[in-house]
C-alpha positions as a printed Julia matrix, in Angstrom:
189×3 Matrix{Float64}:
  -8.19  -58.18  14.0
  -7.49  -56.39  17.28
  -4.76  -54.38  15.54
  -7.34  -52.75  13.24
  -9.97  -51.83  15.81
  -8.12  -48.94  17.46
  -7.01  -47.23  14.2
 -10.48  -47.75  12.7
 -12.1   -46.23  15.78
  -9.73  -43.22  15.56
 -10.63  -42.68  11.89
 -14.38  -42.91  12.59
 -14.14  -40.42  15.47
 -12.06  -38.0   13.4
 -14.47  -38.07  10.45
 -17.53  -37.67  12.66
 -15.98  -34.73  14.56
 -15.29  -32.9   11.28
 -19.02  -32.82  10.58
 -19.73  -31.41  14.04
 -17.13  -28.63  13.7
 -18.53  -27.35  10.41
 -22.18  -27.5   11.37
 -22.95  -23.89  10.4
 -26.18  -23.98   8.45
 -26.82  -21.98   5.31
 -29.12  -19.64   7.21
 -26.51  -19.02   9.93
 -23.85  -18.4    7.32
 -26.11  -15.96   5.44
 -26.86  -14.1    8.71
 -23.14  -13.94   9.57
 -22.22  -12.65   6.09
 -25.0   -10.03   6.23
 -23.83   -8.91   9.7
 -20.21   -8.61   8.46
 -21.31   -6.64   5.37
 -23.37   -4.28   7.57
 -20.41   -3.77   9.94
 -18.02   -3.04   7.03
 -20.48   -0.48   5.65
 -21.02    1.22   9.02
 -17.28    1.34   9.81
 -16.31    2.79   6.42
 -19.17    5.32   6.28
 -18.37    6.58   9.8
 -14.6     6.65   9.04
 -13.89    4.64  12.16
 -12.07    1.36  11.46
  -8.86   -0.62  11.74
  -7.26   -2.88   9.12
  -4.84   -5.54  10.39
  -2.16   -6.06   7.72
  -0.93   -9.6    7.03
   0.93   -9.36   3.71
   3.17   -6.79   1.98
   3.66   -6.52  -1.8
   6.6    -4.26  -2.73
   7.02   -3.21  -6.37
  10.41   -4.93  -6.51
  10.87   -8.33  -4.96
   8.47  -10.92  -3.67
   5.57  -10.54  -1.29
   6.21  -11.07   2.4
   4.1   -12.18   5.33
   4.05   -9.52   8.07
   2.59   -9.34  11.57
   1.73   -6.57  14.03
   1.06   -3.87  11.39
  -2.14   -1.92  10.94
  -3.89    1.15   9.55
  -6.44    2.88  11.79
  -8.87    5.68  10.91
 -10.53    7.37  13.87
 -11.73   10.9   14.62
 -10.38   12.31  11.34
  -6.87   10.95  11.92
  -5.02    8.26   9.99
  -2.68    6.21  12.18
  -0.4     4.33   9.8
   1.9     1.65  11.18
   3.22   -0.09   8.05
   6.54   -1.52   6.89
   8.16   -0.06   3.79
  10.48   -1.64   1.24
  11.18    0.33  -1.9
  12.96    3.18  -3.53
  12.78    6.66  -2.06
  13.68    9.8   -3.98
  13.65   12.58  -1.42
  13.5    11.67   2.24
  15.33   12.73   5.38
  18.3    10.66   6.47
  17.81    8.7    9.69
  14.73    8.68  11.88
  13.8    12.31  11.49
  14.38   15.42   9.4
  17.89   15.48   8.0
  20.11   17.82   6.02
  19.71   18.33   2.3
  22.36   16.44   0.34
  24.53   18.82  -1.66
  25.28   18.08  -5.29
  21.99   16.26  -5.93
  19.43   17.57  -8.34
  15.7    17.44  -7.74
  14.33   14.16  -9.08
  17.59   12.22  -8.79
  16.76    8.65  -7.89
  18.69    7.19  -5.04
  18.34    4.66  -2.31
  18.75    5.71   1.28
  20.99    3.01   2.76
  19.98    3.55   6.41
  17.06    5.31   8.0
  14.96    7.25   5.57
  12.65    9.08   7.9
   9.39    7.73   9.21
   8.16    6.27   5.89
   4.68    4.85   6.55
   4.8     5.08  10.36
   2.93    8.25  11.28
  -0.24    9.73  12.64
  -1.73   12.6   10.63
  -4.97   14.45   9.98
  -6.92   13.22   6.98
  -7.08   15.8    4.18
  -9.72   13.95   2.15
 -11.83   10.83   2.6
 -13.97    9.32  -0.19
 -16.0     6.08  -0.02
 -17.51    4.5   -3.15
 -19.47    1.23  -3.35
 -18.05   -1.02  -6.09
 -19.87   -3.55  -8.26
 -18.06   -6.56  -6.84
 -19.48   -6.55  -3.29
 -17.03   -4.12  -1.82
 -15.95   -0.53  -1.26
 -13.15    1.65  -2.5
 -11.9     4.2    0.01
  -9.42    6.96  -0.84
  -7.65    8.69   2.01
  -5.47   11.75   1.35
  -2.81   12.57   3.94
   0.08   15.04   4.12
   2.92   14.55   6.6
   6.11   16.53   7.24
   7.98   14.15   4.92
   5.55   13.29   2.14
   2.07   13.31   0.65
   0.25    9.97   0.52
  -2.87    8.56  -1.11
  -4.13    5.41   0.6
  -6.48    3.49  -1.71
  -8.28    0.83   0.27
 -10.49   -1.85  -1.28
 -12.63   -3.57   1.35
 -14.96   -6.47   0.57
 -18.15   -7.29   2.45
 -16.4   -10.1    4.36
 -13.82   -7.65   5.74
 -10.86   -8.71   3.54
  -8.97   -5.65   2.36
  -6.23   -4.58  -0.01
  -4.34   -1.34   0.44
  -2.3     0.53  -2.14
  -0.11    3.39  -0.86
   1.08    5.96  -3.4
   3.5     8.55  -2.07
   5.0    11.57  -3.76
   8.61   10.8   -2.74
   8.54    7.0   -2.47
   7.82    4.02  -4.66
   4.28    2.58  -4.51
   3.65   -0.38  -2.19
   0.63   -2.6   -1.57
  -0.68   -4.58   1.39
  -3.49   -7.0    2.21
  -5.26   -7.64   5.48
  -8.61   -7.86   7.21
 -10.87   -5.38   8.97
 -10.92   -5.7   12.74
 -14.65   -5.73  13.5
 -14.15   -5.37  17.23
 -11.14   -3.11  17.76
 -10.06   -2.71  21.37
 -10.29    0.77  22.79
  -6.9     2.47  22.57
């Protein structure tokens, strides 16, 4: 009998603590969701937000978990710090502008084995910014950016809870997608 008392007591305490941890009432949850929706709307309308990326979806291959990547929009500038896996058609060799390859025709597909320029790591002025409210409790944001290497269209779908998906379409690179969450309280940089 004494053998069962300690495990039984542990089970009872564990079950009772689970109820205490999830004690958010319906009203509190509704207030929190309304506050998050309001913050998403304000951040997108003012073009001042940060999306923390947690997953990458290349066209070829499987999705991958990623950390320490983000997209920030502030003061008319897009700061893109994203990984890239995919095919590139016309990019500089190495970490910066490189020489044109002789003997290649415009439009020839080819993989750059090393380097490949800055890809999706850049800071550039936003050429166009459109926000549209969607029917499914979210927003679609299109951001148009031109860098020294490429032209990009960032299509961002952000839901009222802050979850986001990002599709990046570039002129000289294969499309790639990401998912993440809006940082409601970004630290001052």
